[in-house]
XYZ file of C-alpha atoms in Angstrom:
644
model
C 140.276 28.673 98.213
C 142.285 26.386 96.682
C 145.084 27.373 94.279
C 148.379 25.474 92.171
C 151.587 27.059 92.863
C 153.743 25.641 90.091
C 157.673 26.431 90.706
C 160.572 25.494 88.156
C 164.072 24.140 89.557
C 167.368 24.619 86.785
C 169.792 22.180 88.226
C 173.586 23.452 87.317
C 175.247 21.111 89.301
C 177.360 18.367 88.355
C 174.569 15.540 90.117
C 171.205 14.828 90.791
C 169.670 17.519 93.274
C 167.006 16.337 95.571
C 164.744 18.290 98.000
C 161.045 19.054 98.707
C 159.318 22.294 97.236
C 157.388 24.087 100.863
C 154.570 26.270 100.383
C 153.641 28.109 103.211
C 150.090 30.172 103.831
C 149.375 32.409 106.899
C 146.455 34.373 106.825
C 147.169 38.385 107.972
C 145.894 38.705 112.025
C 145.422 34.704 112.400
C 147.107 31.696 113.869
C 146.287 29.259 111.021
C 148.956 28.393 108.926
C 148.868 26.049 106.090
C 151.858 24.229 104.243
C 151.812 22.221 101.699
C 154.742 20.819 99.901
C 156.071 18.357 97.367
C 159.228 16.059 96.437
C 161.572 16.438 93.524
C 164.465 15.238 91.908
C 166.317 16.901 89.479
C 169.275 15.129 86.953
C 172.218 17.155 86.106
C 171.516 20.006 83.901
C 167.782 19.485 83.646
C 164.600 21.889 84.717
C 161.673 20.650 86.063
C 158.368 21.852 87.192
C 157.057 20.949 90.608
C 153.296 21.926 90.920
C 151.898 22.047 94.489
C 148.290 22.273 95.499
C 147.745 24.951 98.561
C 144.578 26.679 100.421
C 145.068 30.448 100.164
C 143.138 32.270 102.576
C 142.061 36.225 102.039
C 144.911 38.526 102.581
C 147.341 35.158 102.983
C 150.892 35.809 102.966
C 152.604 33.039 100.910
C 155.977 31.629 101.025
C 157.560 29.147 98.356
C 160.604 27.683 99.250
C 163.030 25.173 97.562
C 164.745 23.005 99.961
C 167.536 20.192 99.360
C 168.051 16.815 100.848
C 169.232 18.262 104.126
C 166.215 20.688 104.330
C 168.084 23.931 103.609
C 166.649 26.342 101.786
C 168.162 26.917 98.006
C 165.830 29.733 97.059
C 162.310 31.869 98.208
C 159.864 33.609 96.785
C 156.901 35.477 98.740
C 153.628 36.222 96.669
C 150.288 37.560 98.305
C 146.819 37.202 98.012
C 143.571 39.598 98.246
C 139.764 38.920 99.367
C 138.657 40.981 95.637
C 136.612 39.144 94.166
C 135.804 39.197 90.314
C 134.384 37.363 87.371
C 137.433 35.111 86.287
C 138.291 34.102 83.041
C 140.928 31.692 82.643
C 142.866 32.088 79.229
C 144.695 28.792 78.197
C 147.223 30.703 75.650
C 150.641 31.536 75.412
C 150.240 35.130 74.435
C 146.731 36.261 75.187
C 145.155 38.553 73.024
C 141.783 38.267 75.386
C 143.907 39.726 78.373
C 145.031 42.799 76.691
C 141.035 43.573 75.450
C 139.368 42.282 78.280
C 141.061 42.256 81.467
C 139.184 44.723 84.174
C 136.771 45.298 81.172
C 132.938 45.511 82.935
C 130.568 42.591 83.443
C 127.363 42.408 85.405
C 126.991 39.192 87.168
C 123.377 38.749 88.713
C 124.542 36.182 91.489
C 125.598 38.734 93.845
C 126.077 36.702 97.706
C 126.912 37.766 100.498
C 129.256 35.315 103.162
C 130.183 33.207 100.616
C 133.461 33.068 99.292
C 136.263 35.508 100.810
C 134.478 38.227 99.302
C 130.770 39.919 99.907
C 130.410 39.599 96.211
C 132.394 40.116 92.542
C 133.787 43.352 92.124
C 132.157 44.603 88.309
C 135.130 43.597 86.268
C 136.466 40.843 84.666
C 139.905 39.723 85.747
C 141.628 37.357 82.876
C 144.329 34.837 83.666
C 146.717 32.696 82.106
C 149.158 29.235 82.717
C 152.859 29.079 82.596
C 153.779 26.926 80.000
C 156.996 24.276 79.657
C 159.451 25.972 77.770
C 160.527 22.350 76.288
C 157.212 20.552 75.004
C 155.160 23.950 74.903
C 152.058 22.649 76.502
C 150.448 24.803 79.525
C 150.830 23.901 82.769
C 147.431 23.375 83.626
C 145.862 22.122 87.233
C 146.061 18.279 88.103
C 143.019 18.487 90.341
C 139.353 19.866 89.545
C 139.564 21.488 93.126
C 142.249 24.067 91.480
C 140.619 25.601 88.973
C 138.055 27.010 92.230
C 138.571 30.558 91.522
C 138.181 30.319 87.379
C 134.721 30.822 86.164
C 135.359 29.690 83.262
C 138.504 28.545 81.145
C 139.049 29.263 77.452
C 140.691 27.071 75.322
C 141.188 26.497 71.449
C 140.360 23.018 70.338
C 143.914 21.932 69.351
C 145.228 22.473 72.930
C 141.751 19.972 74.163
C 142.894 17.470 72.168
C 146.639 17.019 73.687
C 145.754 16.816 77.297
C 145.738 13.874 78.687
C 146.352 12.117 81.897
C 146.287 13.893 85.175
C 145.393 17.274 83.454
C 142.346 16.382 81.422
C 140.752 14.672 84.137
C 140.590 17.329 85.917
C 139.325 19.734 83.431
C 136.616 17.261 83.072
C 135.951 17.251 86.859
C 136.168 21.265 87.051
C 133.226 21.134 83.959
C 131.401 18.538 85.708
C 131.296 20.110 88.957
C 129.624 23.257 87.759
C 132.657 24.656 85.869
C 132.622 26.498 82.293
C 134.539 25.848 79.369
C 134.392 27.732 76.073
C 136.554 26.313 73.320
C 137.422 27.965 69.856
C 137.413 25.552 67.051
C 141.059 25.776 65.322
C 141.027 22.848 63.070
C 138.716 20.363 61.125
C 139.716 17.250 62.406
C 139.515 18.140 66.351
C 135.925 18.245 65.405
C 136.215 14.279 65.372
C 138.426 14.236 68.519
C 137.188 11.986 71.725
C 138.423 14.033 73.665
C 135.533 16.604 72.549
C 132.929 14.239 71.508
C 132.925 12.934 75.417
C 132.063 16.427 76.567
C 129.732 17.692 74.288
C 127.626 14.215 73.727
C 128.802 13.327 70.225
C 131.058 14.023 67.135
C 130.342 17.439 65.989
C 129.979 18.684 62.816
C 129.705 22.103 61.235
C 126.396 23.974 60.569
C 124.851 27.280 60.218
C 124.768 30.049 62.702
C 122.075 29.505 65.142
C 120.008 32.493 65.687
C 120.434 33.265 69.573
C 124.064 33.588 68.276
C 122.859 36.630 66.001
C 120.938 38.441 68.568
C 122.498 41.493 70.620
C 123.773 41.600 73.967
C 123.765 45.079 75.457
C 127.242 45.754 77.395
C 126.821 46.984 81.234
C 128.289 50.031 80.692
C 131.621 51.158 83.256
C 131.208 51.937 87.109
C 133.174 54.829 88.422
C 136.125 53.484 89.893
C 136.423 50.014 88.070
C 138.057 48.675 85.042
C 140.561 50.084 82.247
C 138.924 53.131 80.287
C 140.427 51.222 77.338
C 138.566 48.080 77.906
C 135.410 49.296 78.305
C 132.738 47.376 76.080
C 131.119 49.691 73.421
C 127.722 48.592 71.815
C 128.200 46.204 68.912
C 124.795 45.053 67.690
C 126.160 43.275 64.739
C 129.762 41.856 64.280
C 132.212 42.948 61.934
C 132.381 41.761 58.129
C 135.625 39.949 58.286
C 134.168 38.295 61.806
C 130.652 37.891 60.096
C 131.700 35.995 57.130
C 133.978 33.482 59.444
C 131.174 32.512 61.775
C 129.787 28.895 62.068
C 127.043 27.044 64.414
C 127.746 23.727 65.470
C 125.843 20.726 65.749
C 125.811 16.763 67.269
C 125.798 15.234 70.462
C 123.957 17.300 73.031
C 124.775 20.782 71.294
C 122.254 23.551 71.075
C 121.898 27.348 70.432
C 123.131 29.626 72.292
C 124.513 33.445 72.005
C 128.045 32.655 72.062
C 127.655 29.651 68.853
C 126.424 26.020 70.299
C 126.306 24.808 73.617
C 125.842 21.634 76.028
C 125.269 20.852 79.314
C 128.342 18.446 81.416
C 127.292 17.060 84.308
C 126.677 20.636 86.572
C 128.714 22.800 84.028
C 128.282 23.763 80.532
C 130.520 23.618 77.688
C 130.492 26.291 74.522
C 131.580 25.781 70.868
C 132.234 29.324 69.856
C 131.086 30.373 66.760
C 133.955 32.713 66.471
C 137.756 32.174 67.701
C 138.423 34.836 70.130
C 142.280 34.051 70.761
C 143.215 35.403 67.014
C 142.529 38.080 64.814
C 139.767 39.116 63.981
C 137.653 38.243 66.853
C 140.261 39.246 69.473
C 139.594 43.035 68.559
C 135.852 42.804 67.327
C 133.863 44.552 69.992
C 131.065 41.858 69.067
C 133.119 39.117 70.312
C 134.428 40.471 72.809
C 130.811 41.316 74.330
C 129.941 37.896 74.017
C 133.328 36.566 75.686
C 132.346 38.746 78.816
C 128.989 37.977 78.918
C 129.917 34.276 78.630
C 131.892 34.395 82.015
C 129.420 36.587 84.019
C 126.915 33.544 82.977
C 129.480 31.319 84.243
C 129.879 33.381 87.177
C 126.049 33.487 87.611
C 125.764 29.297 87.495
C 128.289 29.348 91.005
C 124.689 29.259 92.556
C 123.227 26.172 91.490
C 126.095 24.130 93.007
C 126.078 23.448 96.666
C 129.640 22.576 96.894
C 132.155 23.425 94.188
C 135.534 21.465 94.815
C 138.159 23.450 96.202
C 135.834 27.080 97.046
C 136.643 28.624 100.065
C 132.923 29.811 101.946
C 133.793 31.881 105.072
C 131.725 32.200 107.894
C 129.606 29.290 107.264
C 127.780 27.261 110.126
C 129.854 23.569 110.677
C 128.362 22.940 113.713
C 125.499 21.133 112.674
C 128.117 18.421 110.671
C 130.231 18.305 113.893
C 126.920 17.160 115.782
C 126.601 14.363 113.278
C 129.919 13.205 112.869
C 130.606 13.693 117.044
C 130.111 10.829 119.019
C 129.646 12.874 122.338
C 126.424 13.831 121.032
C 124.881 10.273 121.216
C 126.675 9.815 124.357
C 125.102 12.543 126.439
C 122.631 10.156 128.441
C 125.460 9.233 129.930
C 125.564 12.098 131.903
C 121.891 12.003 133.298
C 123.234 8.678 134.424
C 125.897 9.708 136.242
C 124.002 12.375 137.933
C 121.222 9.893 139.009
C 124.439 7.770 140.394
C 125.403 10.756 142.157
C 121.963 11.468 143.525
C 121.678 8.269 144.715
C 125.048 8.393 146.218
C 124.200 11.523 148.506
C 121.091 9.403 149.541
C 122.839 6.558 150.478
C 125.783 7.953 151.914
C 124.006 10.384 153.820
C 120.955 10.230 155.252
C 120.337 5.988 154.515
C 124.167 5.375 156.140
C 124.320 7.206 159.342
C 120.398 6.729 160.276
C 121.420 2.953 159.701
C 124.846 3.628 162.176
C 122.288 5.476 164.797
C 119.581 2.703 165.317
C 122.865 -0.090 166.115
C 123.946 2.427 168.186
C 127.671 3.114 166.472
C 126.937 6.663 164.383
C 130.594 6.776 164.127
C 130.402 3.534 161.930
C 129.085 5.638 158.903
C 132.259 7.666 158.117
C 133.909 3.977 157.886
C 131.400 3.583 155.126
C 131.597 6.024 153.137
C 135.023 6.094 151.168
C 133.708 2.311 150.127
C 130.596 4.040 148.986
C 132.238 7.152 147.127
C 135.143 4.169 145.687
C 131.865 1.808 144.389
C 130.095 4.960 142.711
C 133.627 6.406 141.344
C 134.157 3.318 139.320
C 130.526 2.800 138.523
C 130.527 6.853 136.642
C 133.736 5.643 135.353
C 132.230 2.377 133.622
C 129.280 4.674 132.699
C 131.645 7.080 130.487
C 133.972 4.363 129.098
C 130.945 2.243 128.185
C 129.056 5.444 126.098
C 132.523 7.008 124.806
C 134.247 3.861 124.280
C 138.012 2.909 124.522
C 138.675 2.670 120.953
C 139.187 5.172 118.362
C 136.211 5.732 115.388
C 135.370 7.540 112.779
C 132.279 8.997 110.684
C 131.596 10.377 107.655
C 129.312 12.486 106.083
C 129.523 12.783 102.279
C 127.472 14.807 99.743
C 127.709 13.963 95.480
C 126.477 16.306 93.365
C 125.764 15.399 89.487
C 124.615 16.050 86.473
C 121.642 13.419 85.396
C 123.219 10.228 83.892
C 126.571 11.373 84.420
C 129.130 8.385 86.120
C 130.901 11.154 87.968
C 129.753 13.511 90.260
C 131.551 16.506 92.915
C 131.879 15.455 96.364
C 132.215 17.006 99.697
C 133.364 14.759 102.249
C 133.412 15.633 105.577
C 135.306 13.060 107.771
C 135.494 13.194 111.950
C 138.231 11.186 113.780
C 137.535 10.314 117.706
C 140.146 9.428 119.338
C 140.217 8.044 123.627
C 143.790 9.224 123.738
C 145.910 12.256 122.254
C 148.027 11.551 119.091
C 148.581 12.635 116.044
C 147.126 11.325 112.637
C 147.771 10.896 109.118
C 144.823 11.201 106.830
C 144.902 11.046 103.305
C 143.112 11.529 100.125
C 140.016 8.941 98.895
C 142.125 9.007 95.383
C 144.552 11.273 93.398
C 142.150 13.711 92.494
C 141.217 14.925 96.072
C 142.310 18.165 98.428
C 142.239 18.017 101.908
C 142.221 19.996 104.747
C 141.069 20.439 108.473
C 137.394 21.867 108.484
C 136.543 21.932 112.633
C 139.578 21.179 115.306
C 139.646 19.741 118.446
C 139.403 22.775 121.407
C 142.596 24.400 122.237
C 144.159 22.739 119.117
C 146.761 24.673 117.011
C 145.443 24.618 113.187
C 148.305 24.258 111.349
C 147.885 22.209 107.906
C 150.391 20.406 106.743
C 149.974 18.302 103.523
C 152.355 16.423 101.707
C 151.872 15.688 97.788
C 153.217 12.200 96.617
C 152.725 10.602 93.082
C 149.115 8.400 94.364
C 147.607 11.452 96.459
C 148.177 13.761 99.626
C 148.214 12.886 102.768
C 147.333 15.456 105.419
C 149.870 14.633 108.582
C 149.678 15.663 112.256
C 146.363 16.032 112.606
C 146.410 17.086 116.234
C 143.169 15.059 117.877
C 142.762 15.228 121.896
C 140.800 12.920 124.067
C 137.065 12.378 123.483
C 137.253 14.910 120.966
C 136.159 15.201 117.651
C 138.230 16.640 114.788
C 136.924 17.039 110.915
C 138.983 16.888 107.706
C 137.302 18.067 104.406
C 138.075 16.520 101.018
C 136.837 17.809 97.825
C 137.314 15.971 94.540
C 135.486 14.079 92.067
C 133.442 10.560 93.311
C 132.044 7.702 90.903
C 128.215 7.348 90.754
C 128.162 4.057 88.848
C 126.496 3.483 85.788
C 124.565 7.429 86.860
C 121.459 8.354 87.958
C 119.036 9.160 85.017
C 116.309 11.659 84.741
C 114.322 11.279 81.563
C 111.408 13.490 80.357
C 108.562 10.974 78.684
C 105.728 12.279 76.166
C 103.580 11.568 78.455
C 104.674 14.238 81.042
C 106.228 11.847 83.547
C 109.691 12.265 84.674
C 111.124 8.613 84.797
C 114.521 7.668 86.954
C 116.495 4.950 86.747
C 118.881 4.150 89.248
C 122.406 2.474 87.894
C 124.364 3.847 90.920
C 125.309 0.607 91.959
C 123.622 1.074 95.405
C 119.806 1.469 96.599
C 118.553 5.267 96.894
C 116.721 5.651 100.024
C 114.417 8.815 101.367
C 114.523 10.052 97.287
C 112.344 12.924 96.708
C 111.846 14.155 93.212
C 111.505 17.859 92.249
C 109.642 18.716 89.397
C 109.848 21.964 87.299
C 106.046 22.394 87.632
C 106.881 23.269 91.537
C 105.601 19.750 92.459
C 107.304 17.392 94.308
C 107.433 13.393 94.329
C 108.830 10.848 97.202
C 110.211 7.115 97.072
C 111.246 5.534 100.559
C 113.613 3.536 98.250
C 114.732 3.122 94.749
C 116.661 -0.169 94.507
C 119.696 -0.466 91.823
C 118.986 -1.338 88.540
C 114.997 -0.243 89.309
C 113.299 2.546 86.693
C 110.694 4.328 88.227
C 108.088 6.779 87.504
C 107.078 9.948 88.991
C 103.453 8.961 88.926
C 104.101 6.424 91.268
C 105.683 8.612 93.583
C 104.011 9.621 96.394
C 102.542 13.133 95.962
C 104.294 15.775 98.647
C 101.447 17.938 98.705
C 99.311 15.432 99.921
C 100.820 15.356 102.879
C 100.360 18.131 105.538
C 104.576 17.770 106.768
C 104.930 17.637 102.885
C 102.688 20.958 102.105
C 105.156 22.585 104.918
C 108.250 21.906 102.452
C 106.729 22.792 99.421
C 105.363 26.135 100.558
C 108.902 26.896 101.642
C 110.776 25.511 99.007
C 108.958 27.022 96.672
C 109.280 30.835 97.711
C 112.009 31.737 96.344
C 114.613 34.247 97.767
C 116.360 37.241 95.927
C 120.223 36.642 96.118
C 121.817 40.128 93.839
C 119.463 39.455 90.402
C 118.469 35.740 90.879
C 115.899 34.006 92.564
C 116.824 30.984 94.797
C 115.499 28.461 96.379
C 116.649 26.900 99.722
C 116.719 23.224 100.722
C 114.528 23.338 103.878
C 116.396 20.391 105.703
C 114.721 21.632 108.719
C 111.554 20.874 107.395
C 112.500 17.455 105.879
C 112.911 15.399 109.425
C 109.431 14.312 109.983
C 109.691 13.396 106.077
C 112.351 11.430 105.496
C 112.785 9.789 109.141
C 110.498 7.111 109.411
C 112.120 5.350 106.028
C 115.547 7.004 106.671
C 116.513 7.652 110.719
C 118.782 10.327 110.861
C 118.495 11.655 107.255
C 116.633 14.565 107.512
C 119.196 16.032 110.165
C 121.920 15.158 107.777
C 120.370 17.126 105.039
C 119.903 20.088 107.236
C 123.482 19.505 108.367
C 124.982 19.759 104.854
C 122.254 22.593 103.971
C 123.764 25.297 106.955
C 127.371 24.090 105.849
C 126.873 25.372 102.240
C 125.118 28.288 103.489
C 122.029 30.227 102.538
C 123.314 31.478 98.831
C 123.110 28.287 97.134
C 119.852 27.520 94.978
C 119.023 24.034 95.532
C 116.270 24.146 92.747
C 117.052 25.796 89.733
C 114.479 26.439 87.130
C 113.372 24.444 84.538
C 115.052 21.095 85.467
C 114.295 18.529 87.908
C 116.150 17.680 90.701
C 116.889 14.111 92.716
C 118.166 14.104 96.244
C 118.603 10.912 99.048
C 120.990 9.009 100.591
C 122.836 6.383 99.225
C 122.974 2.941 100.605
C 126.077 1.285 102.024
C 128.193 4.655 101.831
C 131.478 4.533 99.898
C 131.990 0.825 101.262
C 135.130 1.520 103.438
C 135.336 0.108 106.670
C 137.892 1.924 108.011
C 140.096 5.691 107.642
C 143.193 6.418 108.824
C 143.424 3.139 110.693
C 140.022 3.946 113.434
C 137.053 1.886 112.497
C 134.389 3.344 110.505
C 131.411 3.531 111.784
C 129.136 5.621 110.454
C 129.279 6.243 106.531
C 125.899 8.587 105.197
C 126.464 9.553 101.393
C 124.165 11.839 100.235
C 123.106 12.681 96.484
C 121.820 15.601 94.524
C 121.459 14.660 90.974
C 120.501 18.044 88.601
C 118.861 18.519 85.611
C 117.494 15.960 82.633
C 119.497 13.360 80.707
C 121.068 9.554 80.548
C 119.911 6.622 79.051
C 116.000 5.586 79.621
């Protein structure tokens, strides 16, 4: 998936030095090669650090460079990657005390896939990672984009080092939480307790308050498979913490915080975020066995959640099934009656030129006269096939989109997928670039007997992705993963009554919505206009319907994926649903259903879910310079909350 190389230049010299860091992935037994790199500019005597965003593939060898001005190389460095896949915690200190008692130390994760992500499914240990941090301000080097924090679970972080991000770097460690992501943060002092920073992700300024009991109660460790983890970072049984860890425990409370077994938590968007009721980066809850139960068991739940997200931003699924998005974004596929067409032409050609042509040559008496006729015949029927393909493939260059946004209920931000196809009439070469500064981007399907090599360049507004290779009446697909606006949100609120009310502040008209309930029932709208607060009363009732009773019988039997039931989306099923309010929807659903493959759990229990189409699409007319003319946003909105 995707990854941040960060690289630090020292410049001796007496000048500036200027140059371009190259990173370079090739995947073991493969032709694809990715490179990404970025500019720099270093003053006399000065360090720097250059991060650059790169896909790694499974068993990827991976080449940094520094280059100057003239493209020479000044230094190299080769690192590696592996398809092992773990539970990964993601450390945001200095010197971690949580590495050196829980790295390779045993979890259990219940989500246990297989095909997605470049591993069957997480080895049973916990692998625990930290930043590089700027030797001059002391601050970690965190990720600038929510798609490269993909393989972290979930990221620890004390309060102190929350409340000095900024920029760049906090947005997207608010994107990574909203997207599905976990963070767990360890209160260090009073007065971050008031900070906006943490008041925007939890719902509220937080105060102190007493322990809650699901904080109390005992997690059993999974004890240590042959063959994994440290012997001395096993997890012994620790039904009770330890005095001095016992008397400094607290429970938090405010904004959206409840409960929970690792102190108070709340729900961001698609992720969660924990208050700890203990501080697990210093002594002595970074050697209680207590706390360090609950610190595991906190990223195998994080771990576990990867499978009520259909997309996370920046994961790597291999083997998935793209051909169903190729046949929506392909033009050729609505241009295929031009070939019964053309093969009526050509029928009618044989006809004419044959048997109509020299009969008519016989009864004037001159059956030579037919083979006089017949290269104006083939000539008139060559340029008529001609006009026949230019009229359904067009002479001009277009492209199509295909976007999915997945959210948390009321939340103005959401995770999106974009899939974008370019048809071109001619070979050339194109430059495609990121919606905004947030995104990654990459080619998802090629033209045939293209070369796919990557190559993305990193500037201060974005990345562009540059020589795209797309052939004649061919279609060729970019991915982007980032973080998209949803307006005002998409609320979900529970009423006394027992109705589920939305309201729709998306800034654009919901079409084909259909409403799951927790009760197993389902609800649909043919539209929900902007601005409009509706009821799920007055929806109209799926299992009413017979094509309706299809979907909810499948929906609703659930599949075992490892320890957890899921549930798939049944786009199949949704066609004769959706398409006499919504033409075309239904396939798109199933599209964007086989492209995030069968491990993803579309419904998860206890909370509602909203899914439709936007109206109007992201409101570009054009990418990359080709006209745009198809633009189908989709939405998935998850769980209960925003404002009635």
């Amino acid at each position: 998936g995707w990854n941040q190389v960060v690289v630090r230049l020292q410049n001796n010299g007496g000048k500036a030095a200027k140059g371009e860091v190259e990173v370079a992935s090739t995947r073991y037994g493969e032709q694809r090669v990715f490179v990404a790199s970025a500019p720099y500019t270093v003053a006399p005597g000065a360090s720097i650090h250059v991060r650059v965003p790169v896909q790694v593939s499974p068993f990827a060898d991976v080449q940094v460079r520094a280059l100057d001005e003239g493209g020479a190389q000044v230094s190299s460095h080769a690192l590696s990657s592996t398809s092992q896949r773990a539970v990964v915690l993601f450390d945001v200190s200095e010197a971690s005390l949580v590495r050196g008692g829980l790295h390779e130390a045993p979890v259990a994760p219940l989500y246990l896939p297989s095909g997605r992500g470049p591993g069957s499914s997480p080895s049973p240990v916990l692998w625990v990672g930290q930043p590089r941090y700027d030797g001059a301000t002391g601050d970690p080097l965190l990720p600038d984009r929510a798609a490269l924090y993909s393989a972290a679970d979930a990221v620890l972080m004390r309060t102190d080092t929350l409340s000095r991000l900024n920029g760049a770097e906090l947005e997207a460690l608010a994107g990574y939480v909203l997207s599905g992501g976990t963070l767990a943060l360890a209160v260090a002092r009073p007065e971050d307790l008031r900070h906006p920073t943490l008041a925007a992700f939890v719902g509220g300024e937080v105060a102190r308050a007493g322990v809650a009991p699901p904080t109390l109660e005992e997690i059993v460790p999974p004890g240590a498979p042959s063959g994994f983890g440290k012997q001395g970072n096993a997890l012994l049984p620790a039904p009770t913490a330890s005095p001095a860890v016992a008397e400094a425990l607290s429970g938090w409370s405010g904004g959206n915080l409840r409960g929970s077994p690792y102190g108070s938590s709340a729900f961001y968007g698609l992720g969660e975020v924990h208050l700890l009721a203990f501080d697990p980066t210093r002594p002595p809850a970074s050697g209680d066995p207590w706390a360090k139960i609950r610190v595991a068991d906190l990223a195998r739940r994080a771990y576990d959640r990867r499978s009520t997200v259909a997309f996370r931003p920046g994961e790597e699924a291999m083997g998935l099934d793209l051909d169903p998005v190729r046949r929506e974004l392909d033009p050729n596929e609505s241009s295929r009656w031009a070939i019964g067409v053309s093969a009526l032409l050509l029928c009618l050609y044989a006809v004419l030129a044959g048997p109509i042509n020299f009969s008519r040559a016989a009864r004037q008496g001159r059956p030579l006269r037919a083979l006089r006729h017949l290269p104006v015949y083939a000539a008139v029927t060559f340029a008529v096939i001609v006009g026949v393909g230019l009229l359904a493939k067009g002479v001009r260059g277009r492209a199509r989109h295909l976007t999915l946004i997945e959210a948390g209920a009321g939340i103005t931000k959401g995770a999106v997928r974009r899939f974008r196809g370019f048809f071109v009439p001619r070979a050339e070469e194109l430059t495609v670039r990121t919606t905004d500064a947030s995104g990654v981007i990459s080619t998802a399907v090629l033209a045939e007997l293209a070369e796919r090599r990557d190559r993305l360049l990193v500037e201060r507004d974005g990345a562009r992705l540059t020589q795209v290779a797309a052939l004649p009446w061919q279609t060729v697909i970019v991915r982007e993963d980032g973080v998209a606006p949803l307006g005002d949100g998409i609320a979900i609120i529970a009423e006394p009554s027992g109705d589920v009310v939305v309201s729709n502040r998306s800034g654009r008209d919901l079409r084909g919505g259909v409403l799951w309930l927790p009760a197993g029932v389902a609800r649909y709208f043919a539209r929900i206009r902007d601005g409009e607060k509706v009821s799920s009363r007055a929806g109209v009732d799926l299992g009413a319907r017979s094509d309706g009773q299809s979907w909810l019988s499948h929906v609703s039997f659930g599949r075992r994926v490892g320890g957890i039931d899921i549930h798939d989306l049944g786009g199949g099923l949704l066609v004769p649903l959706l398409e006499p309010d919504a033409p075309g929807l239904g396939a798109a659903w199933l599209a964007i259903e086989e492209a995030a493959g069968s491990a993803v759990d579309w419904f998860p229990a206890g909370v509602p879910v909203l899914f439709g189409q936007l109206d109007g699409g992201e409101g570009r007319a054009s990418d990359s310079g080709l006209r745009l003319e198809s633009d189908r946003v989709l939405v998935r909105i998850v769980g209960y909350g925003g404002r009635p």
